[in-house]
PDB file of C-alpha atoms in Angstrom:
ATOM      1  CA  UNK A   1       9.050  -1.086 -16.735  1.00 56.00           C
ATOM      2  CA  UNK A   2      10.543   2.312 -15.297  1.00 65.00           C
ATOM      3  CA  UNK A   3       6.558   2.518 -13.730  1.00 74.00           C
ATOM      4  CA  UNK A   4       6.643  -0.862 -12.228  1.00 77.00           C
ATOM      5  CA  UNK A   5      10.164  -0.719 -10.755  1.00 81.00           C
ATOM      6  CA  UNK A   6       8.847   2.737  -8.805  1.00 81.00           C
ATOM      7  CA  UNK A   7       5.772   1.137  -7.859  1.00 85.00           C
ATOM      8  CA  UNK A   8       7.998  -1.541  -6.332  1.00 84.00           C
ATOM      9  CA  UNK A   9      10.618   1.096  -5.027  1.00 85.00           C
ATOM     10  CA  UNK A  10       7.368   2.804  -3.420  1.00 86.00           C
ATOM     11  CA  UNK A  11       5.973  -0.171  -1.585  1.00 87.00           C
ATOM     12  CA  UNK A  12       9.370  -1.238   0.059  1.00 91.00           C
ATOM     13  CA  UNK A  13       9.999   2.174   1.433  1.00 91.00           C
ATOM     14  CA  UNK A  14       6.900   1.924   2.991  1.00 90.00           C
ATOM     15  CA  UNK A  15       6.349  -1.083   4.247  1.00 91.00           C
ATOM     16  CA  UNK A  16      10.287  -0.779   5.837  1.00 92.00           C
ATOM     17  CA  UNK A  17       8.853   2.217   7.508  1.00 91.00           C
ATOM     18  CA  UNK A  18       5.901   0.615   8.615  1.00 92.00           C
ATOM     19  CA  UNK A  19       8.847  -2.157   9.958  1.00 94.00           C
ATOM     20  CA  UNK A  20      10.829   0.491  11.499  1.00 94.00           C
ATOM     21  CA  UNK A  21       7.746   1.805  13.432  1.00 93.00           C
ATOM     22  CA  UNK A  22       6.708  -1.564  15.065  1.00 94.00           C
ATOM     23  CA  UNK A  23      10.216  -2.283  15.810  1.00 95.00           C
ATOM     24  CA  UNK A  24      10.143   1.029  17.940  1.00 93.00           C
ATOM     25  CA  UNK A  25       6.977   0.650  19.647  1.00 93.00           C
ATOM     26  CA  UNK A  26       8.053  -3.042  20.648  1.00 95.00           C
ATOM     27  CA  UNK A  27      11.405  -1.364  21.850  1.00 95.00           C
ATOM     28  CA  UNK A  28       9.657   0.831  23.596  1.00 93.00           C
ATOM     29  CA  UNK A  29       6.770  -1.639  25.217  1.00 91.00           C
ATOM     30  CA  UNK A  30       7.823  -1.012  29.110  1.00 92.00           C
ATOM     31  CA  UNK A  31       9.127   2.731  28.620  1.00 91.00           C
ATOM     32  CA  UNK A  32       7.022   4.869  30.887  1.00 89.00           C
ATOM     33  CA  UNK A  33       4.386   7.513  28.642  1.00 88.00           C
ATOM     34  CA  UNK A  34       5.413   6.058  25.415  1.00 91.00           C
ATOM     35  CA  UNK A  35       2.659   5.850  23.407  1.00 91.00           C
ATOM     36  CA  UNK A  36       2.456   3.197  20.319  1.00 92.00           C
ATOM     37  CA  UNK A  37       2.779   4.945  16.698  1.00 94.00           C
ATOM     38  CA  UNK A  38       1.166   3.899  13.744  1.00 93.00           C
ATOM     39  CA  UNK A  39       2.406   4.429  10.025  1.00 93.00           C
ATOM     40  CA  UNK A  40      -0.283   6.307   7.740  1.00 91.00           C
ATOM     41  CA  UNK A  41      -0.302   5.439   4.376  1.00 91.00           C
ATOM     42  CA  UNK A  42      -2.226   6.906   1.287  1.00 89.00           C
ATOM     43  CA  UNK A  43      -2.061   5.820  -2.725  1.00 87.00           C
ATOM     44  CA  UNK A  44       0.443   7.730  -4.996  1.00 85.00           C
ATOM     45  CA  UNK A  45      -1.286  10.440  -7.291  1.00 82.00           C
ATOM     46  CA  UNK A  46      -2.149   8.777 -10.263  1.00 74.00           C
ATOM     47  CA  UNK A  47      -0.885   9.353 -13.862  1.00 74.00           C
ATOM     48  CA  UNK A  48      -3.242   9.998 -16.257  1.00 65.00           C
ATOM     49  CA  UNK A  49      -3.032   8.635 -19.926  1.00 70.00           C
ATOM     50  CA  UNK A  50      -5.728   8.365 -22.415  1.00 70.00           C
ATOM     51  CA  UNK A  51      -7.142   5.041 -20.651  1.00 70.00           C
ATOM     52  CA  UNK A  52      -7.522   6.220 -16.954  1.00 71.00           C
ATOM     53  CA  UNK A  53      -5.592   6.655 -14.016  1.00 73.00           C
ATOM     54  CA  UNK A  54      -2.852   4.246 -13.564  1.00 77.00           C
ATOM     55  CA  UNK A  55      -1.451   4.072  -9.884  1.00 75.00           C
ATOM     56  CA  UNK A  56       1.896   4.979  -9.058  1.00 82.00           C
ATOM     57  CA  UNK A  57       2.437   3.152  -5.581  1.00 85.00           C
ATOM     58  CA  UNK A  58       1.842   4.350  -2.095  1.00 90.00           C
ATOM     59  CA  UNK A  59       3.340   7.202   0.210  1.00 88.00           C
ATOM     60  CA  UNK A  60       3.930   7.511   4.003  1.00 90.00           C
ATOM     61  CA  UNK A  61       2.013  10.200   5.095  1.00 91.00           C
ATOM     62  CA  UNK A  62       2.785  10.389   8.468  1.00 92.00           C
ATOM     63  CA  UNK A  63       4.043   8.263  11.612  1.00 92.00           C
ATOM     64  CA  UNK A  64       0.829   8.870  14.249  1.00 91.00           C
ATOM     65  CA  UNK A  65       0.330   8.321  17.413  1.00 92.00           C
ATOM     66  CA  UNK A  66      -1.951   5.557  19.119  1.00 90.00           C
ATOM     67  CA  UNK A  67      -3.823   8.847  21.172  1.00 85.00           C
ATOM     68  CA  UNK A  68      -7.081   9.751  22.294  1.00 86.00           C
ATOM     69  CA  UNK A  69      -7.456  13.014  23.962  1.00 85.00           C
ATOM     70  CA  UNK A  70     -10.507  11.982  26.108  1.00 88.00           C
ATOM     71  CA  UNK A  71      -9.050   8.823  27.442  1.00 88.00           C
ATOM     72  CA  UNK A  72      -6.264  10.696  28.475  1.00 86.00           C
ATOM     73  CA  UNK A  73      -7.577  13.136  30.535  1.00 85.00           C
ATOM     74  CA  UNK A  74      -9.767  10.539  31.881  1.00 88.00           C
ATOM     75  CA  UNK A  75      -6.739   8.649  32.736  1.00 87.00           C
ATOM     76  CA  UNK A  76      -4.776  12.322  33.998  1.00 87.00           C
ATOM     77  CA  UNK A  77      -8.084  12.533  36.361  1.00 87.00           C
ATOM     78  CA  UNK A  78      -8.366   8.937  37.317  1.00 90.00           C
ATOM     79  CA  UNK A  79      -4.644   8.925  38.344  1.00 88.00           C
ATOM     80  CA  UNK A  80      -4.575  12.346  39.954  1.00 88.00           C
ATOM     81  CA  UNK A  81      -7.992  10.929  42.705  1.00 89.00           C
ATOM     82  CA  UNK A  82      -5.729   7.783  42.783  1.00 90.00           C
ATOM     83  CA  UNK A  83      -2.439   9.229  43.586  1.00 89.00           C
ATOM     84  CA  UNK A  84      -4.536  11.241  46.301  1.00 89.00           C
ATOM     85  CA  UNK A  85      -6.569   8.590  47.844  1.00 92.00           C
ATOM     86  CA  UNK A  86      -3.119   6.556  48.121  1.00 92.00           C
ATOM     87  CA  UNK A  87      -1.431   9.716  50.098  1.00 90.00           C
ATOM     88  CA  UNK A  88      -4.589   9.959  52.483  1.00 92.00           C
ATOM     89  CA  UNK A  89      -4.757   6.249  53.283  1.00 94.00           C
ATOM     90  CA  UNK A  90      -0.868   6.104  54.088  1.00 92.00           C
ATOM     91  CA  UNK A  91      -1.224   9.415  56.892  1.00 90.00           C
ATOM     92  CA  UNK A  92      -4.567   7.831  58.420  1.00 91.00           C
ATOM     93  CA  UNK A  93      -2.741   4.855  59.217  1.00 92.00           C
ATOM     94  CA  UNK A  94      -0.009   6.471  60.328  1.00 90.00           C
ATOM     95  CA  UNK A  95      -2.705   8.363  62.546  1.00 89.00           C
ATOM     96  CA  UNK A  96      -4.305   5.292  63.390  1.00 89.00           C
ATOM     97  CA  UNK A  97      -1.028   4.149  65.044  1.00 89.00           C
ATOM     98  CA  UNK A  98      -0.147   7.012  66.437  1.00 89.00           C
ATOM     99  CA  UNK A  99      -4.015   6.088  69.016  1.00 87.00           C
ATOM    100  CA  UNK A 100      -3.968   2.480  68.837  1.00 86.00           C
ATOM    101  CA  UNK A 101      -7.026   0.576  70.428  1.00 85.00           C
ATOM    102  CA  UNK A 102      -6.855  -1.810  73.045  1.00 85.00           C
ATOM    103  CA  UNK A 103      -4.737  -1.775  76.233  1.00 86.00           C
ATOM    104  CA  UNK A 104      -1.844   0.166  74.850  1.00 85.00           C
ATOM    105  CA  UNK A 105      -4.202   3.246  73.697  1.00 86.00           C
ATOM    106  CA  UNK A 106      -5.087   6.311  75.230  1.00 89.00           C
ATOM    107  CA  UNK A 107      -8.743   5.842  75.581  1.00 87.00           C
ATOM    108  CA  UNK A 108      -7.924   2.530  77.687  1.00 88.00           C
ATOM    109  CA  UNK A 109      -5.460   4.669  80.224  1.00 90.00           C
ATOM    110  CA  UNK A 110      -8.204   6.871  80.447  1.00 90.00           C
ATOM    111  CA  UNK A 111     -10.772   4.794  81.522  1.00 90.00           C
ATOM    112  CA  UNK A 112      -7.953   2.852  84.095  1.00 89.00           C
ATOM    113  CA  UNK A 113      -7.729   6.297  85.372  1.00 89.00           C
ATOM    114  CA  UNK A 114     -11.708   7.112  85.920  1.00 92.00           C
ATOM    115  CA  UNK A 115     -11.815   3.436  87.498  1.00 90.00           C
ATOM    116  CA  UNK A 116      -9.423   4.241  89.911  1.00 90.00           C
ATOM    117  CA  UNK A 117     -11.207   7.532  90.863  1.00 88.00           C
ATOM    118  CA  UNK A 118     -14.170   5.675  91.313  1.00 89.00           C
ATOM    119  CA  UNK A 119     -12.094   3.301  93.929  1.00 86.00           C
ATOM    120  CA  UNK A 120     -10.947   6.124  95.613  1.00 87.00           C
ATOM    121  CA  UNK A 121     -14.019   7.802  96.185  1.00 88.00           C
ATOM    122  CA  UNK A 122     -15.718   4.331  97.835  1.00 88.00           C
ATOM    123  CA  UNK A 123     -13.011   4.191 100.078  1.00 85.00           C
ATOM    124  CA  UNK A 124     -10.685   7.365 100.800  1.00 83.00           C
ATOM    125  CA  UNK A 125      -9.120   6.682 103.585  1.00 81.00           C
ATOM    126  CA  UNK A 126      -6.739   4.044 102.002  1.00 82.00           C
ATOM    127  CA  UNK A 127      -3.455   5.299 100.848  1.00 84.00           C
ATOM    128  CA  UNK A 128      -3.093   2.240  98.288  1.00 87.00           C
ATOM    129  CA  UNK A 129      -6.157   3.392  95.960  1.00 85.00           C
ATOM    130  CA  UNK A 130      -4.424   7.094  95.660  1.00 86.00           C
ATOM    131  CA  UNK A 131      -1.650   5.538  94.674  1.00 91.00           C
ATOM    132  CA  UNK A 132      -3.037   3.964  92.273  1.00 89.00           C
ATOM    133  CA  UNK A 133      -4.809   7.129  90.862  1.00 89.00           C
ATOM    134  CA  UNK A 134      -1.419   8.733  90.334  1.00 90.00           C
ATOM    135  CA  UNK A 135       0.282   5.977  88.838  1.00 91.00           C
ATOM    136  CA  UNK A 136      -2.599   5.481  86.799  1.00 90.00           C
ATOM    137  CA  UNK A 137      -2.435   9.883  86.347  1.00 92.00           C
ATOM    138  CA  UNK A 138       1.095   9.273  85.299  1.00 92.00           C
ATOM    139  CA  UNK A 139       0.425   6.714  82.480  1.00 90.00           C
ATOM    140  CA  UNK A 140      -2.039   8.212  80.947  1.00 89.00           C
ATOM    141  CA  UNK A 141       0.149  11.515  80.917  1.00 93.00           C
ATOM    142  CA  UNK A 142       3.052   9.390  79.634  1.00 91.00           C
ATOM    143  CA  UNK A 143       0.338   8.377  76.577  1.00 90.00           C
ATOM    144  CA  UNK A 144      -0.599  11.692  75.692  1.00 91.00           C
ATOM    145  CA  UNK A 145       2.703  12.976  75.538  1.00 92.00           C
ATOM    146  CA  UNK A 146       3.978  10.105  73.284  1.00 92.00           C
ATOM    147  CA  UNK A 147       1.335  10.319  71.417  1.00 90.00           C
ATOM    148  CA  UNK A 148       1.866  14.101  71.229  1.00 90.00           C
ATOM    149  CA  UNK A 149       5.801  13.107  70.052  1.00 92.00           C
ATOM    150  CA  UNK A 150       4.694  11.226  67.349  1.00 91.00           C
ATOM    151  CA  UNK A 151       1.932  13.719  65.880  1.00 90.00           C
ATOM    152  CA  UNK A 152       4.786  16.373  66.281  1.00 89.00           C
ATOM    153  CA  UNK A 153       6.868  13.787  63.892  1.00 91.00           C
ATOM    154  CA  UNK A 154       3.602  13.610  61.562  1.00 91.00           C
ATOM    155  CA  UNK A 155       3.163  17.099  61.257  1.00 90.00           C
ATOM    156  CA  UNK A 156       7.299  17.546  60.362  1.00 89.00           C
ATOM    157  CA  UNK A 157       6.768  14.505  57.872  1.00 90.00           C
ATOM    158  CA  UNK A 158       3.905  16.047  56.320  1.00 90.00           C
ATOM    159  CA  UNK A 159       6.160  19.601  56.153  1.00 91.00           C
ATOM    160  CA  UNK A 160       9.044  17.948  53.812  1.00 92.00           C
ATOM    161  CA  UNK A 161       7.229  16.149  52.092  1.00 91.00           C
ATOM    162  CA  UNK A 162       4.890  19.444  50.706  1.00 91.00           C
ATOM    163  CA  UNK A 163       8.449  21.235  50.147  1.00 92.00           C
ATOM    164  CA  UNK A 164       9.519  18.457  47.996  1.00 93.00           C
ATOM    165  CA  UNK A 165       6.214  18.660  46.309  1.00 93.00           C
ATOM    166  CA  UNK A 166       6.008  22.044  45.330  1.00 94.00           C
ATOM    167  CA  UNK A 167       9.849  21.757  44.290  1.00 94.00           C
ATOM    168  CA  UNK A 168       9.057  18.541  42.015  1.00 94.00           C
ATOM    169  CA  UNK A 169       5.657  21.255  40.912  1.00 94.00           C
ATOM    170  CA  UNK A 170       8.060  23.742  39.928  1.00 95.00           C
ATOM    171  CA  UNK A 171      10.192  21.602  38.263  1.00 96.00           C
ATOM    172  CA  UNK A 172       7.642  19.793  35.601  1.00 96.00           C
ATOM    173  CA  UNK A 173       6.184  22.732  35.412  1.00 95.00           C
ATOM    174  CA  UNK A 174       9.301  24.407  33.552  1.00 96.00           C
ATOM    175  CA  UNK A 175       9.779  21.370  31.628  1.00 96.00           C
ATOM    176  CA  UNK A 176       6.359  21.726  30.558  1.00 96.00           C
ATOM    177  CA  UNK A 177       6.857  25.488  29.711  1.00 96.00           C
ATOM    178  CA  UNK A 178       9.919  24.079  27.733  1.00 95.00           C
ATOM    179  CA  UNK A 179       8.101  21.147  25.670  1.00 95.00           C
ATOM    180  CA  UNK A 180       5.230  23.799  24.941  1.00 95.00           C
ATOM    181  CA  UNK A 181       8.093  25.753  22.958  1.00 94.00           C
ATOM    182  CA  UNK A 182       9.602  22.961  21.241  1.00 94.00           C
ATOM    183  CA  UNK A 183       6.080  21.793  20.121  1.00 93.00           C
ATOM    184  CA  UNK A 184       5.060  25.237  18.796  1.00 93.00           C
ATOM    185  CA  UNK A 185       8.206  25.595  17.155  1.00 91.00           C
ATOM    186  CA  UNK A 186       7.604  23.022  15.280  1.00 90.00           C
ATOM    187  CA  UNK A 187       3.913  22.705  14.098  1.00 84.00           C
ATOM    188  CA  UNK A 188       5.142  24.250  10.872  1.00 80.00           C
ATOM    189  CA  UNK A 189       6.694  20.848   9.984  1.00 83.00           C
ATOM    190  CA  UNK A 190       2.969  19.142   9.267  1.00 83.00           C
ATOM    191  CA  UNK A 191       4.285  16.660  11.552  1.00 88.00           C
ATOM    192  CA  UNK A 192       3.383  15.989  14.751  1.00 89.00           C
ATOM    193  CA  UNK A 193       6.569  15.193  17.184  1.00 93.00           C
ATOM    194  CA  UNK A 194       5.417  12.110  19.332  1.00 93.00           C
ATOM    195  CA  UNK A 195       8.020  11.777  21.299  1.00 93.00           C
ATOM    196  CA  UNK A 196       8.065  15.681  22.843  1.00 94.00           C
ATOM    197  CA  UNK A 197       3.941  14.473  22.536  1.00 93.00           C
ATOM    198  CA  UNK A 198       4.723  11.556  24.709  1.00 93.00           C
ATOM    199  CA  UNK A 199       7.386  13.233  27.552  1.00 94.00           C
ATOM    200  CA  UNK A 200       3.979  16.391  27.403  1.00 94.00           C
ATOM    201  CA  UNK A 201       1.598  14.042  28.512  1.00 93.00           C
ATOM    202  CA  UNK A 202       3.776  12.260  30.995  1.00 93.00           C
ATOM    203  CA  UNK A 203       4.345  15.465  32.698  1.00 94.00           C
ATOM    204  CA  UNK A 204       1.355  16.545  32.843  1.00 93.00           C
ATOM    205  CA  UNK A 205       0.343  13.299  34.586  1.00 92.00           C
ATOM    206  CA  UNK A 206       3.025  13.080  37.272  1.00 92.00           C
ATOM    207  CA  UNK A 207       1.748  16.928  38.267  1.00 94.00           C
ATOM    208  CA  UNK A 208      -1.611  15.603  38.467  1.00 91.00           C
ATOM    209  CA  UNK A 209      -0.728  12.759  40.997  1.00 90.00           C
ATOM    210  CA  UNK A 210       1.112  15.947  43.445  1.00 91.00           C
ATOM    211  CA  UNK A 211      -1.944  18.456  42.651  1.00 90.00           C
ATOM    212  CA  UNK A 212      -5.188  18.580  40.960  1.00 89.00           C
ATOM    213  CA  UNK A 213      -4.773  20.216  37.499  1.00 90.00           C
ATOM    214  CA  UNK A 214      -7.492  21.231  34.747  1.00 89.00           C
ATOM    215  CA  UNK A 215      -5.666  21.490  31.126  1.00 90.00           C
ATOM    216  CA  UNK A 216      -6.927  23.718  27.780  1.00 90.00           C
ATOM    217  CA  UNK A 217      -5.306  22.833  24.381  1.00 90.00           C
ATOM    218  CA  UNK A 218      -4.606  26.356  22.208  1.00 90.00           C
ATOM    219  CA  UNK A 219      -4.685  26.473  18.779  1.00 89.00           C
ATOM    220  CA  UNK A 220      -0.618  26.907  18.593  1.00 89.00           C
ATOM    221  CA  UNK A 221      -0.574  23.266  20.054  1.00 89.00           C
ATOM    222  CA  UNK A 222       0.656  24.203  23.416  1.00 91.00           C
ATOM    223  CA  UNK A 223      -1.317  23.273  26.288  1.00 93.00           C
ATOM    224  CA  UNK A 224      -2.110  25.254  29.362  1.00 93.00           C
ATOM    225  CA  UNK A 225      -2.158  24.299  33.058  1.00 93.00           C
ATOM    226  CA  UNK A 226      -4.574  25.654  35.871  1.00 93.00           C
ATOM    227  CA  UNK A 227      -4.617  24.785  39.285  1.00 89.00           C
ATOM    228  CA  UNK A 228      -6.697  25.739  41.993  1.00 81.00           C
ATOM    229  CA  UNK A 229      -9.826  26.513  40.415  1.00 76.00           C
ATOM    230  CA  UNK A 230      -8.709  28.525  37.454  1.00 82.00           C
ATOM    231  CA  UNK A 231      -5.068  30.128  38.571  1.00 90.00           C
ATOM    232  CA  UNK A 232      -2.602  29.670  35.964  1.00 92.00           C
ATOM    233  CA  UNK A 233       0.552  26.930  36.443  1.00 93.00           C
ATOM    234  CA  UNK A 234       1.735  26.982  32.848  1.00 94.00           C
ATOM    235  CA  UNK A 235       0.275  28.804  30.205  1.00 93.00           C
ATOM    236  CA  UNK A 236       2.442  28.806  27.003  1.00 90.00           C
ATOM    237  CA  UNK A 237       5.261  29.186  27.900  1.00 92.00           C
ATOM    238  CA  UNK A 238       5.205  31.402  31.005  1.00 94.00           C
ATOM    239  CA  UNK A 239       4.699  29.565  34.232  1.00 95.00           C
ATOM    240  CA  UNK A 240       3.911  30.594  37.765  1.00 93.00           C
ATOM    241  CA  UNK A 241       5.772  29.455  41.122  1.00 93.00           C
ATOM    242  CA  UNK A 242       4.651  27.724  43.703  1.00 92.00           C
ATOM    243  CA  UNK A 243       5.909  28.350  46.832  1.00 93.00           C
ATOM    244  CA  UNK A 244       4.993  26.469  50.423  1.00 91.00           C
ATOM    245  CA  UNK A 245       4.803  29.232  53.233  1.00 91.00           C
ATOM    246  CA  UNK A 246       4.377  28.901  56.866  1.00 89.00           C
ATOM    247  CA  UNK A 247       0.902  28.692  58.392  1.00 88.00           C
ATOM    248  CA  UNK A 248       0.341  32.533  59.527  1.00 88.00           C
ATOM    249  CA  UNK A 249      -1.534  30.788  63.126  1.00 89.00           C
ATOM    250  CA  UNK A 250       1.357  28.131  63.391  1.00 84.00           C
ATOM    251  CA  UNK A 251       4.648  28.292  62.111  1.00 83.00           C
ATOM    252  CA  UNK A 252       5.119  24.496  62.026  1.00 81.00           C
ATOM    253  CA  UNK A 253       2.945  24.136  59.618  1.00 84.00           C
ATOM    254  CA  UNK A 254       2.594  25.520  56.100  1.00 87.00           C
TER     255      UNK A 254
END
């Protein structure tokens, strides 16, 4: 009886934690890098009498995550070309209106302006057609120095918005450095931690949509970041600083 009742006793402990676990990952559905765990189970060690093996219930072996390292680099990758394709697209529009086609472009003062040369040249002599050249001169200077306004506000956008980058960089990059530890610490538990896992991975990805990263995986389960074809962003848990400078030909730029 004492057997069956810890059969019994085995089997709801499990199955609650196997409860507990979907509960979570349906609490968690919508929370950004959470991936969904899964409860191992294996059969209880048998007791041996003098007519077999009799089972003695099951065991949770450990709470897993739903991962596969492939698919998420893939997706790291896939997210980092997206992140930069979506960044390129926004500033070549904002190019694109900065030289808009039609009459209120450049290219169409221009021509006005080589039309009214032409004018001038078949008939000199009249005041009204050098006139027109210089009003015409005057628009299309009033163009390019608009348009010259507005690249000058491109190229300041485009500043800030690298020095938030690298700040954001440096940031994820310590809290990488910091997970690494806390990871490492505690492999000697035989359990992995999903959540620090989880918050890793997440990192990792939000770096990878601000700069191209490559990671490698070390035996002491922290994972090391490289940018730029093989310098070093976190490695462990030492990282390296990024830092935007100004461009050494023009200081508006960096």
């Amino acid at each position: 009886m004492s057997s069956l009742m810890s059969i019994g006793k085995s089997a709801m402990f499990a199955n609650y934690a196997a409860l507990q676990t979907a509960g979570n990952n349906i609490a968690n559905a919508n929370t950004p890098g959470f991936s969904r765990q899964d409860v191992q189970f294996a059969d209880a060690p048998g007791q041996f009498t003098g007519s077999g093996y009799f089972g003695k219930g099951v065991n949770v072996t450990t709470v897993a995550r739903s991962y596969d390292q492939f698919l998420t680099h893939q997706a790291q990758v896939t997210g980092s070309t997206s992140a930069a394709d979506s960044v390129r697209l926004e500033k070549l529009s904002q190019l694109e209106n900065v030289f808009p086609i039609g009459k209120a472009g450049v290219g169409y003062a221009a021509g006005e302006l080589m039309n009214s040369f032409v004018d001038m040249a078949n008939n000199p002599v009249d005041s009204s057609a050098r006139q027109v050249v210089l009003g015409n001169a005057q628009g299309l200077a009033s163009r390019f120095r608009d348009a010259g306004d507005q690249l000058s506000g491109l190229q300041a956008g485009v500043v800030q918005d690298v020095k938030a980058a690298v700040g954001a960089v440096n940031d994820k990059a310590q809290q990488v450095a910091r997970l690494n530890q806390q990871i490492t610490g505690l492999r000697g538990s035989g359990q992995p931690p999903n959540q620090l896992l989880d918050d890793r991975d997440r990192l990792i990805s939000e770096i990878g949509a601000v700069i191209n990263v490559s990671t490698i995986r070390a035996d002491d389960g922290s994972i090391g970041m490289f940018i730029g074809g093989g310098q070093s962003l976190v490695l462990g848990t030492q990282v390296n600083t990024l830092k935007a400078v100004p461009d050494s030909f023009d200081a508006t730029k960096i």
